Amino acid sequence: MVHGSGWWGFTRDTDARPDISTRLLMRVWGYARPYRKLIVYVLGAIVVKTLLDTMMPLIVRALIDTAIPEKNFALLNLLALGLVAIPALGGLVDVWQRRHSAIVGEGIIRDLRCALYGHIQRMSLRFFTHTKSGELISRLNNDVVGSQRAITGTLIDLITNVVTLSITLVVMLSLNWRLTLLAAAVLPLFILPAQRVGRTLRRISRQQMDANATMTAQMQETLNVSGSLLVKLFGREPEELAKFSERAGKVRDLGVRSALVGRGFFVVVGLVAAMGTAVVYWLGGYLAITTTTFQVGDIVAFAMYLPRLYGPLAALASARVDLATSLVSFERVFEVLDLPLEVADAPDARPLPPVAGEVAFESVSFSYLDEVAGETPILTPREGDASGPIRPITSRRWAVEDLSFVVRPGQLAALVGPSGAGKTTVTYLLPRLYDPSQGAIRIDGHDLREVTLASLADAIGMVTQESFLFHDTLRANLLFAKPDATEAEMMAACKAANIDDLISALPDGYDTIVGERGYRFSGGEKQRIAIARVILKDPRILVLDEATSSLDSESERLIQAALEPLMAERTSIVIAHRLSTILAADIILVIDQGRLVEHGTHSELLAQDGLYARLYQTQFRLQEATAPIAAVAAPMISEN
Ligand code: ATP
């Protein structure tokens, strides 16, 4: 069931009291573990730096109370030198510490990103059809960076503050315990405000993340070829700008609020610190006047220690909230990593043995609205997202129902049926883009769920209506099918696909950048590039979705010539829109409302005078006038 809100924390109640569970911390530690040696270095550096900083007030005290009254020039020189040398050394230790904590933080980012990328990649097609790409990018970027900050920012700050506070307290207590307790007495005055501010800042920062994500999503949807084309064609620029301006305005308002909340708090901290300082000078002065044990140097040293007492304490007052806030990023990353894989290798999956190419559907039913392990792995949109939450699904409708057929090795099967009948769905089930809800699909008798996805991908070449080319060179796009293909193999594939002349004529040849989604090429050219890619892959089973749009006869002739040898050698399952394909098919499968209603050859089906005969009369027969009947299938296709 897809819930309207609260998909594994995507729209989790952000104001709920933060909870730092041991389980979460242990899991975070799991990612930090490989860097434990570096973490020990960092901790060591923090202690050394704090000890060095703690020496400064003691040097000043020795200057005032010993070197000056005793007119000891040697000591004066030494102490003055110390006032320079110690901060210099402290600076070096600090740089060293930051370098190592950066290595740890960046290392964890890399590991988390790779884990996330790998997991999302293995999610099923259902996941991608329900998820905005902007949301995924945001998980890979913002949340992973947030996780890094939790380690190199919050956790390191926490440790530094605890160390600074402990060492400062020990030194101050040893100097004068009464004065120390008095200086600490003002602390409750800012612990409460600190906690409140921490919570408010946390809420605002979560709202900022959401507002930024909404703004980014709009940019991603409208600032690309397809999106901008749509905006232009409908003349929606002013409306889009207005929407963007509103979203950007929200980001601005939250930024201003966040800046103000922080400032107000620091004013309070400053005031409280001033009160503590006043107490120290007043009581210290009193003690220095009335006793001989307390001297001017002690007062100055005390005053110098105060910021090192108040600063860490103020930070630690809201540390729990800070830590929980920064761990939210880890939680969000883990939520994605925990999404169940709908289509995955079975634990005992074996690679498909060399494939002959028999494809069998056995009582296969499939519904797009199926649920996986009680919950569909879908990212619900964020709060305030224009599209709103996905509605709970209550009923199920079969896209394919009780479908059984066998295609023998090397045969050509044509899928025919009205729009929305389920033809595309059948072709999606074969490479396991989805798994059947009921029944089984077999290749050479092997249930697809028992073989490895990698070997299945090797066996099947899928060519869909919509071409997709990466924004890269032609060479990179072609070699995507077979990275180790030689230059000669690549050129041979392009020759077979009748695209080599065109590529050779380009100034950059195979190094031409295809443009986003291949916009640089015409529909027919893209189809031939796509065919070359499948020829390079050389699968045993070919799945084609013929394009319904028509090309000029020259382009069509080139494509037909490219496909003939490709289809002749392998099992082909084709969503047929061409008369030539259905005439050449060994078996025609007629699908209506997800069910196989008729099957047989062209003449057998015509004789039945059923749905096929009607489709033939209304769709395919018209092509007789325009296209010659080819002996071999000659569809127009584009590949995915
Ligand atoms: P056409 O010839 O128009 O491409 P088709 O025969 O290929 O149609 P399918 O795309 O397989 O039909 O669709 C079968 C049914 O499943 C249709 O009712 C369609 O609305 C539905 N459907 C397809 N894809 C999804 C999806 N991702 N989620 C939900 N329903 C879907």
XYZ file of C-alpha atoms and ligand atoms in Angstrom:
671
model
C 0.000 0.000 0.000
C 1.330 3.409 -0.909
C 0.640 5.817 1.875
C -0.244 9.433 1.220
C 2.464 10.545 3.579
C 5.227 8.948 5.488
C 6.880 6.794 2.947
C 9.807 5.524 4.949
C 10.457 8.978 6.253
C 10.295 10.946 3.021
C 7.493 12.973 4.493
C 8.198 11.969 8.074
C 6.989 14.295 10.823
C 10.013 16.529 10.979
C 9.083 18.192 14.254
C 8.866 14.993 16.216
C 11.335 14.802 19.081
C 14.617 13.557 17.682
C 15.488 10.050 18.546
C 19.008 8.747 18.297
C 18.676 5.004 18.309
C 21.620 2.778 19.056
C 20.805 0.835 15.912
C 21.184 3.956 13.794
C 24.446 4.890 15.489
C 25.807 1.385 14.992
C 24.904 1.525 11.328
C 26.585 4.911 10.942
C 29.623 3.487 12.703
C 29.587 0.708 10.117
C 30.413 3.319 7.470
C 33.002 5.088 9.657
C 34.692 1.823 10.657
C 37.058 1.509 7.689
C 38.475 4.888 8.690
C 38.961 4.112 12.388
C 42.740 4.600 12.269
C 42.299 8.077 10.808
C 39.577 8.819 13.356
C 42.011 7.996 16.182
C 44.514 10.454 14.634
C 41.809 13.112 14.501
C 40.855 12.562 18.153
C 44.517 12.724 19.180
C 44.945 15.989 17.293
C 41.867 17.465 18.981
C 43.293 16.675 22.446
C 46.725 18.119 21.550
C 45.164 21.297 20.123
C 42.974 21.757 23.215
C 45.926 21.277 25.572
C 47.919 23.862 23.617
C 45.025 26.334 23.744
C 44.664 25.780 27.495
C 48.272 26.852 28.038
C 47.706 30.406 26.792
C 45.948 31.831 29.900
C 48.564 30.126 32.097
C 51.337 31.910 30.184
C 49.567 35.257 30.623
C 49.150 34.520 34.330
C 52.867 33.743 34.680
C 53.662 36.988 32.817
C 51.540 39.125 35.145
C 52.135 37.354 38.432
C 55.766 36.208 38.081
C 57.830 37.659 35.210
C 56.733 41.323 35.585
C 56.767 41.622 39.422
C 60.107 39.744 39.619
C 61.552 41.763 36.688
C 62.693 38.423 35.222
C 63.635 39.270 31.617
C 64.620 35.737 30.663
C 61.206 34.450 31.698
C 59.513 37.435 30.016
C 61.235 36.620 26.705
C 60.407 32.939 27.003
C 56.743 33.586 27.805
C 56.366 36.136 25.001
C 57.867 33.601 22.615
C 55.399 31.040 23.919
C 52.527 33.412 23.123
C 53.528 33.173 19.464
C 54.861 29.641 19.269
C 51.908 27.924 20.911
C 49.199 29.378 18.633
C 51.460 28.633 15.660
C 51.835 25.009 16.730
C 48.095 24.855 17.504
C 47.381 26.109 13.985
C 49.513 23.380 12.444
C 47.812 20.681 14.521
C 44.443 22.111 13.523
C 45.255 21.989 9.815
C 46.480 18.403 10.204
C 43.304 17.462 12.063
C 41.058 19.082 9.451
C 42.879 17.354 6.640
C 42.331 13.968 8.224
C 38.727 14.590 9.164
C 38.104 15.739 5.564
C 39.604 12.485 4.284
C 37.261 10.575 6.599
C 34.207 12.678 5.667
C 34.828 12.572 1.920
C 35.581 8.853 2.103
C 32.276 8.188 3.812
C 30.479 10.312 1.197
C 32.037 8.258 -1.585
C 31.095 4.958 0.057
C 27.525 6.058 0.760
C 27.049 7.454 -2.751
C 28.279 4.268 -4.378
C 26.043 2.156 -2.134
C 23.032 4.351 -2.962
C 23.761 4.501 -6.684
C 24.229 0.740 -6.825
C 21.008 0.092 -4.953
C 18.866 2.549 -6.906
C 20.239 1.115 -10.128
C 18.914 -2.304 -9.167
C 15.426 -1.004 -8.356
C 12.709 -2.173 -10.733
C 11.192 -0.144 -13.549
C 8.100 0.320 -11.367
C 10.210 2.317 -8.924
C 11.482 4.641 -11.663
C 8.055 5.175 -13.201
C 6.809 6.372 -9.811
C 9.795 8.442 -8.713
C 10.870 11.919 -9.754
C 14.454 11.879 -10.932
C 14.963 15.140 -9.016
C 14.146 13.315 -5.772
C 16.735 10.669 -6.493
C 19.407 13.220 -7.367
C 18.589 15.064 -4.156
C 19.115 11.844 -2.173
C 22.428 11.245 -3.891
C 23.590 14.822 -3.374
C 22.048 16.666 -0.441
C 21.423 13.782 1.896
C 24.794 12.212 1.320
C 26.484 15.573 1.881
C 24.343 15.979 5.010
C 25.626 12.627 6.229
C 29.182 13.765 5.693
C 28.503 16.924 7.709
C 27.148 14.793 10.529
C 30.544 13.137 10.766
C 32.989 15.959 10.015
C 30.839 18.725 11.494
C 28.547 17.704 14.294
C 30.409 14.668 15.616
C 33.831 16.346 15.505
C 32.395 19.498 17.124
C 30.813 17.384 19.831
C 34.073 15.658 20.654
C 36.047 18.941 20.523
C 33.570 20.579 22.874
C 33.620 17.723 25.384
C 37.436 17.665 25.370
C 37.732 21.473 25.652
C 35.171 21.622 28.424
C 36.774 18.830 30.454
C 40.311 20.206 30.224
C 39.209 23.805 30.893
C 37.159 22.737 33.905
C 40.055 20.758 35.408
C 42.445 23.728 35.032
C 39.924 26.264 36.337
C 38.991 24.121 39.338
C 42.654 23.713 40.197
C 43.132 27.502 39.996
C 40.163 28.383 42.217
C 37.244 26.026 42.646
C 34.909 28.568 44.301
C 35.273 31.080 41.504
C 34.836 28.279 38.954
C 31.555 27.192 40.503
C 30.374 30.790 40.597
C 31.275 31.315 36.933
C 29.409 28.141 36.084
C 26.346 29.253 38.068
C 25.146 31.468 35.210
C 25.044 28.495 32.836
C 21.404 27.484 33.288
C 20.546 30.929 31.932
C 21.529 29.909 28.435
C 21.010 26.187 28.423
C 17.260 26.599 27.957
C 17.468 29.229 25.186
C 20.133 27.134 23.481
C 17.846 24.120 23.403
C 14.929 26.135 22.070
C 17.035 27.761 19.375
C 18.476 24.386 18.416
C 14.993 22.983 17.870
C 13.818 26.010 15.902
C 16.907 25.943 13.702
C 16.396 22.259 13.082
C 12.816 22.823 11.971
C 13.831 25.686 9.704
C 16.680 23.735 8.166
C 14.354 20.850 7.367
C 11.929 23.298 5.743
C 14.851 24.765 3.803
C 15.769 21.316 2.488
C 12.193 20.731 1.332
C 11.889 24.185 -0.261
C 15.195 23.733 -2.066
C 14.145 20.319 -3.338
C 10.880 21.692 -4.739
C 12.756 24.523 -6.480
C 15.358 22.111 -7.874
C 12.663 19.735 -9.108
C 11.123 22.547 -11.178
C 14.502 23.445 -12.641
C 15.138 19.836 -13.560
C 11.750 19.358 -15.183
C 11.684 22.549 -17.235
C 15.344 23.215 -18.010
C 15.937 20.298 -20.360
C 15.118 19.683 -23.996
C 11.716 18.026 -23.525
C 10.555 20.267 -20.690
C 11.586 23.532 -22.312
C 10.015 22.416 -25.596
C 6.712 21.870 -23.827
C 6.919 25.225 -22.024
C 7.668 27.034 -25.293
C 4.982 25.292 -27.321
C 2.325 26.114 -24.741
C 3.693 29.612 -24.121
C 3.880 28.960 -20.400
C 7.095 30.902 -19.671
C 5.443 33.605 -17.504
C 3.551 31.037 -15.418
C 6.630 28.879 -14.937
C 8.639 31.946 -13.947
C 5.934 32.983 -11.476
C 5.916 29.492 -9.958
C 9.682 29.512 -9.751
C 9.724 32.983 -8.253
C 7.321 31.860 -5.534
C 9.479 28.836 -4.718
C 12.700 30.862 -4.757
C 10.951 33.408 -2.500
C 10.190 30.692 0.015
C 13.852 29.682 0.040
C 14.786 33.344 0.628
C 12.307 33.778 3.515
C 13.525 30.646 5.245
C 17.138 31.780 4.791
C 16.343 35.114 6.446
C 14.523 33.405 9.323
C 17.347 30.966 9.888
C 19.898 33.815 9.982
C 17.814 35.790 12.503
C 17.152 32.885 14.867
C 20.884 32.176 15.084
C 21.762 35.850 15.710
C 19.275 36.280 18.553
C 20.762 33.311 20.318
C 24.288 34.632 20.076
C 23.164 37.925 21.634
C 21.822 35.933 24.605
C 25.027 33.904 24.867
C 27.067 37.128 24.683
C 25.025 38.703 27.493
C 25.308 35.674 29.744
C 29.032 35.462 29.069
C 29.342 39.161 29.940
C 27.567 38.469 33.235
C 29.963 35.605 33.979
C 32.945 37.810 33.150
C 31.626 40.557 35.410
C 31.228 38.043 38.253
C 34.793 36.782 37.750
C 36.301 40.295 37.711
C 34.200 41.453 40.656
C 34.783 38.434 42.904
C 38.329 37.899 41.614
C 39.092 41.567 42.305
C 37.604 41.226 45.771
C 39.717 38.138 46.489
C 42.874 39.781 45.119
C 42.313 42.815 47.373
C 41.383 40.898 50.500
C 43.640 37.815 50.277
C 47.196 37.081 49.261
C 46.421 33.739 47.628
C 44.594 35.219 44.618
C 46.443 37.551 42.290
C 45.768 39.762 39.272
C 47.182 37.122 36.910
C 44.650 34.625 38.227
C 41.768 37.002 37.389
C 43.027 37.523 33.828
C 43.618 33.787 33.309
C 40.134 33.070 34.609
C 38.578 35.624 32.300
C 40.478 34.066 29.399
C 39.136 30.630 30.276
C 35.530 31.762 30.406
C 34.809 31.648 26.631
C 36.326 28.171 26.594
C 33.828 27.193 29.260
C 30.711 28.925 27.923
C 31.252 28.212 24.224
C 31.360 24.421 24.507
C 28.610 24.401 27.110
C 26.283 26.409 24.893
C 27.019 24.061 22.017
C 26.591 20.955 24.147
C 23.237 22.201 25.443
C 21.779 21.617 21.984
C 24.129 18.797 21.016
C 21.458 16.141 21.211
C 19.219 18.069 18.843
C 22.153 18.853 16.527
C 23.238 15.262 16.431
C 19.737 13.972 15.799
C 19.297 16.589 13.052
C 22.442 15.647 11.246
C 21.696 11.975 11.635
C 18.421 12.593 9.779
C 20.503 12.631 6.591
C 21.882 9.205 7.408
C 18.386 7.972 8.134
C 17.176 9.278 4.771
C 20.033 7.574 2.968
C 19.418 4.319 4.825
C 15.725 4.491 3.924
C 16.642 4.265 0.262
C 19.221 1.562 0.892
C 16.529 -0.442 2.692
C 14.024 -0.285 -0.171
C 13.275 -3.867 -1.136
C 14.515 -4.934 -4.562
C 11.447 -6.019 -6.463
C 13.304 -7.732 -9.264
C 16.556 -9.220 -8.037
C 18.689 -12.323 -8.436
C 17.398 -15.241 -6.373
C 19.976 -16.415 -3.794
C 20.582 -19.573 -5.813
C 20.259 -17.927 -9.264
C 22.373 -19.519 -11.983
C 23.501 -17.995 -15.280
C 21.461 -19.010 -18.312
C 23.314 -21.717 -20.237
C 23.967 -20.935 -23.933
C 20.557 -19.884 -25.232
C 18.759 -21.658 -28.086
C 15.945 -19.115 -27.879
C 12.673 -20.833 -26.935
C 10.368 -18.403 -25.135
C 7.379 -19.729 -23.186
C 4.726 -17.830 -21.235
C 2.821 -20.134 -18.861
C -0.470 -18.743 -17.499
C 1.175 -15.361 -16.935
C -0.830 -12.615 -15.234
C 0.567 -9.227 -14.320
C -0.774 -6.035 -12.782
C 1.105 -2.732 -12.611
C -0.645 -1.998 -9.359
C 0.750 -4.983 -7.520
C 2.235 -4.519 -4.122
C 5.595 -5.794 -3.061
C 5.969 -7.239 0.409
C 3.052 -5.146 1.604
C 4.496 -1.859 0.419
C 5.302 -0.623 -3.058
C 8.832 0.761 -3.205
C 7.881 4.171 -4.391
C 9.192 7.547 -3.292
C 6.252 9.715 -2.367
C 6.708 13.365 -3.223
C 7.849 15.784 -0.582
C 5.518 18.009 1.370
C 4.149 20.861 -0.700
C 4.943 19.125 -3.950
C 2.542 20.205 -6.651
C 1.793 16.658 -7.731
C 0.640 15.720 -4.242
C 0.967 12.340 -2.598
C 0.226 9.197 -4.545
C -3.215 7.842 -3.698
C -3.548 4.527 -1.933
C -4.319 1.748 -4.352
C -7.395 -0.253 -3.631
C -8.153 -2.319 -6.709
C -6.038 -4.318 -9.071
C -6.469 -4.574 -12.838
C -4.600 -7.108 -14.922
C -2.489 -5.608 -17.725
C -1.818 -9.196 -18.806
C -4.064 -12.062 -17.776
C -3.542 -15.812 -17.962
C -1.311 -15.545 -21.006
C 0.217 -18.737 -22.432
C 2.223 -19.141 -25.646
C 5.443 -20.662 -26.935
C 7.832 -19.173 -29.490
C 10.317 -21.735 -30.821
C 14.025 -20.908 -31.335
C 14.535 -18.697 -34.385
C 10.836 -18.006 -34.873
C 9.314 -14.601 -35.395
C 6.271 -13.894 -33.219
C 4.136 -10.837 -33.980
C 2.124 -9.303 -31.149
C -1.008 -7.684 -32.490
C -3.886 -5.994 -30.698
C -5.686 -2.731 -30.042
C -4.036 0.132 -28.143
C -3.660 -0.582 -24.424
C -4.148 -4.346 -24.976
C -0.950 -5.216 -23.075
C 1.545 -5.786 -25.895
C 4.255 -3.557 -24.425
C 3.714 -5.179 -21.056
C 4.425 -8.609 -22.558
C 7.730 -7.322 -23.922
C 8.623 -5.818 -20.503
C 8.053 -9.114 -18.717
C 10.519 -11.049 -20.859
C 13.709 -9.157 -19.813
C 12.304 -9.063 -16.236
C 11.684 -5.329 -16.110
C 8.772 -6.648 -14.047
C 8.050 -10.080 -12.659
C 4.694 -11.752 -13.358
C 2.211 -11.641 -10.498
C 1.158 -15.187 -11.381
C 2.488 -17.868 -13.717
C 5.988 -18.282 -15.117
C 8.063 -17.223 -18.098
C 10.735 -19.589 -19.390
C 13.627 -19.360 -21.804
C 14.709 -22.819 -23.010
C 12.717 -24.229 -20.085
C 14.478 -22.123 -17.408
C 12.185 -20.046 -15.212
C 13.443 -16.458 -15.512
C 13.317 -16.026 -11.730
C 15.883 -18.796 -11.338
C 18.517 -17.329 -13.641
C 20.807 -14.354 -13.080
C 19.669 -10.976 -14.347
C 23.059 -10.399 -15.958
C 22.825 -13.556 -18.093
C 19.229 -12.700 -19.002
C 20.303 -9.207 -20.098
C 22.983 -10.803 -22.264
C 20.448 -13.072 -23.954
C 17.865 -10.411 -24.812
C 18.145 -7.355 -27.023
C 15.336 -4.932 -26.390
C 14.387 -2.307 -28.941
C 11.637 0.024 -27.822
C 9.707 2.768 -29.628
C 11.388 5.595 -27.771
C 15.043 5.956 -28.577
C 17.372 6.769 -25.807
C 20.921 7.893 -26.436
C 23.225 9.190 -23.722
C 24.528 12.744 -24.058
C 27.928 11.457 -25.130
C 29.820 10.566 -28.283
C 28.398 8.183 -30.862
C 31.229 5.803 -30.025
C 30.343 5.773 -26.314
C 26.678 5.168 -27.166
C 27.500 2.275 -29.460
C 30.040 0.685 -27.134
C 27.446 0.795 -24.343
C 26.192 -2.488 -25.813
C 29.641 -4.083 -25.869
C 32.405 -2.100 -24.168
C 35.161 -4.394 -25.428
C 34.088 -4.240 -29.076
C 36.903 -3.442 -31.480
C 36.812 -0.449 -33.807
C 36.274 -2.855 -36.706
C 33.311 -4.566 -34.985
C 31.755 -1.196 -34.223
C 32.144 -0.036 -37.809
C 30.795 -3.325 -39.136
C 27.706 -2.961 -36.938
C 27.137 0.568 -38.261
C 27.580 -0.660 -41.797
C 25.034 -3.417 -41.215
C 22.667 -0.822 -39.747
C 23.201 1.447 -42.783
C 24.385 4.311 -40.656
C 28.145 4.263 -41.423
C 27.912 6.652 -44.393
C 26.180 9.246 -42.284
C 28.681 8.903 -39.429
C 31.691 9.104 -41.765
C 30.294 12.302 -43.261
C 30.202 14.009 -39.849
C 33.225 16.229 -39.121
C 33.911 14.420 -35.854
C 32.806 10.976 -37.068
C 32.336 8.549 -34.199
C 33.392 11.254 -31.745
C 30.334 13.388 -32.533
C 28.348 14.258 -29.427
C 24.764 13.087 -29.956
C 23.170 15.836 -27.810
C 20.719 15.277 -24.998
C 18.654 12.164 -25.734
C 20.088 12.174 -29.240
C 18.240 15.327 -30.321
C 21.007 16.019 -32.793
C 19.794 13.162 -35.035
C 16.584 12.595 -36.935
C 14.149 9.875 -35.876
C 15.270 7.512 -38.647
C 18.961 8.120 -37.936
C 18.495 7.466 -34.251
C 16.723 4.220 -35.059
C 19.624 3.057 -37.191
C 22.130 3.980 -34.461
C 19.953 1.985 -32.083
C 19.929 -0.989 -34.451
C 23.726 -0.816 -34.732
C 23.876 -0.969 -30.961
C 21.789 -4.162 -30.896
C 23.827 -5.686 -33.713
C 26.929 -5.090 -31.588
C 25.264 -6.742 -28.615
C 24.280 -9.766 -30.707
C 21.560 -11.230 -28.430
C 19.838 -14.583 -29.050
C 16.398 -13.133 -28.460
C 15.251 -9.880 -29.968
C 12.318 -7.861 -28.661
C 11.143 -5.081 -30.958
C 8.468 -2.460 -30.659
C 7.815 -1.185 -34.156
C 7.369 2.551 -34.439
C 3.895 3.637 -35.420
C 5.141 6.854 -37.014
C 6.161 6.650 -40.634
C 9.484 7.517 -42.204
C 10.298 8.435 -45.775
C 10.659 5.425 -48.032
C 14.457 5.731 -48.301
C 14.886 5.769 -44.538
C 12.498 2.855 -44.207
C 14.344 0.864 -46.866
C 17.645 1.397 -45.012
C 16.123 0.250 -41.749
C 14.508 -2.800 -43.320
C 17.797 -3.808 -44.844
C 19.466 -3.456 -41.455
C 16.868 -5.523 -39.657
C 16.567 -8.418 -42.079
C 19.789 -10.204 -41.142
C 19.395 -9.213 -37.495
C 16.027 -10.938 -37.163
C 16.754 -13.884 -39.392
C 19.187 -15.511 -36.963
C 17.317 -15.213 -33.701
C 14.022 -15.565 -31.873
C 12.163 -12.314 -32.398
C 9.121 -11.032 -30.584
C 7.777 -7.976 -32.332
C 4.963 -5.604 -31.491
C 3.843 -5.417 -35.081
C 2.544 -2.307 -36.776
C 3.729 -3.288 -40.270
C 1.945 -5.568 -42.639
C 5.264 -7.027 -43.733
C 5.988 -8.152 -40.178
C 2.724 -9.962 -39.604
C 2.945 -11.632 -42.983
C 6.441 -12.859 -42.212
C 5.596 -13.986 -38.682
C 5.703 -17.687 -37.819
C 3.047 -17.023 -35.233
C 0.735 -14.079 -34.691
C -0.426 -13.555 -31.096
C -3.583 -11.456 -30.931
C -3.982 -9.775 -27.567
C -7.032 -7.953 -26.282
C -7.465 -6.550 -22.772
C -4.435 -8.471 -21.565
C -5.655 -11.860 -22.827
C -4.519 -13.974 -25.763
C -7.686 -14.118 -27.832
C -6.357 -15.667 -31.045
C -3.117 -17.132 -32.368
C -1.921 -18.651 -35.618
C -0.612 -17.606 -39.001
C -2.052 -14.829 -41.108
C -4.202 -17.107 -43.240
C -5.423 -19.201 -40.296
C -6.438 -16.073 -38.406
C -8.152 -14.504 -41.402
C -10.169 -17.703 -41.740
C -11.316 -17.373 -38.091
C -12.821 -13.991 -38.978
C -12.339 -12.634 -35.453
C -10.458 -9.689 -33.927
C -7.413 -10.268 -36.142
C -9.509 -10.170 -39.281
C -11.042 -6.888 -38.121
C -7.620 -5.397 -37.247
C -6.301 -6.534 -40.593
C -9.130 -4.829 -42.420
C -8.841 -1.561 -40.438
C -5.077 -1.235 -39.843
C -2.848 -3.495 -41.867
C -4.621 -3.862 -45.172
C -4.303 -0.134 -45.832
C -0.534 -0.581 -45.988
C -0.866 -2.895 -48.966
C -1.415 0.108 -51.150
C 1.645 1.989 -49.864
C 4.260 -0.655 -49.063
C 5.374 -3.734 -50.969
C 4.920 -6.981 -49.084
C 8.348 -8.119 -47.977
C 9.188 -11.721 -47.453
C 11.008 -10.922 -44.256
C 9.856 -8.668 -41.484
C 10.842 -5.081 -42.025
C 9.714 -3.015 -39.150
C 10.770 0.471 -38.302
C 12.128 0.573 -34.872
C 14.022 2.560 -32.405
C 15.906 1.159 -29.524
C 16.128 1.789 -25.885
P -0.098 0.533 -27.257
O -0.276 -0.265 -28.493
O -0.991 1.729 -27.207
O 1.321 0.868 -26.935
P -0.079 -1.766 -25.474
O -0.873 -2.901 -26.013
O 1.384 -1.835 -25.621
O -0.640 -0.375 -26.019
P 0.482 -1.608 -22.654
O 1.400 -0.442 -22.732
O 1.088 -2.937 -22.412
O -0.470 -1.652 -23.930
O -0.555 -1.282 -21.502
C -1.497 -2.229 -21.013
C -2.299 -1.577 -19.902
O -1.472 -1.321 -18.771
C -2.907 -0.237 -20.301
O -4.204 -0.190 -19.753
C -2.024 0.784 -19.620
O -2.761 1.928 -19.255
C -1.527 0.048 -18.411
N -0.150 0.492 -18.040
C 0.929 0.514 -18.835
N 2.026 0.932 -18.163
C 1.629 1.175 -16.888
C 2.274 1.613 -15.699
N 3.582 1.894 -15.668
N 1.533 1.742 -14.582
C 0.238 1.464 -14.595
N -0.437 1.034 -15.663
C 0.228 0.888 -16.815
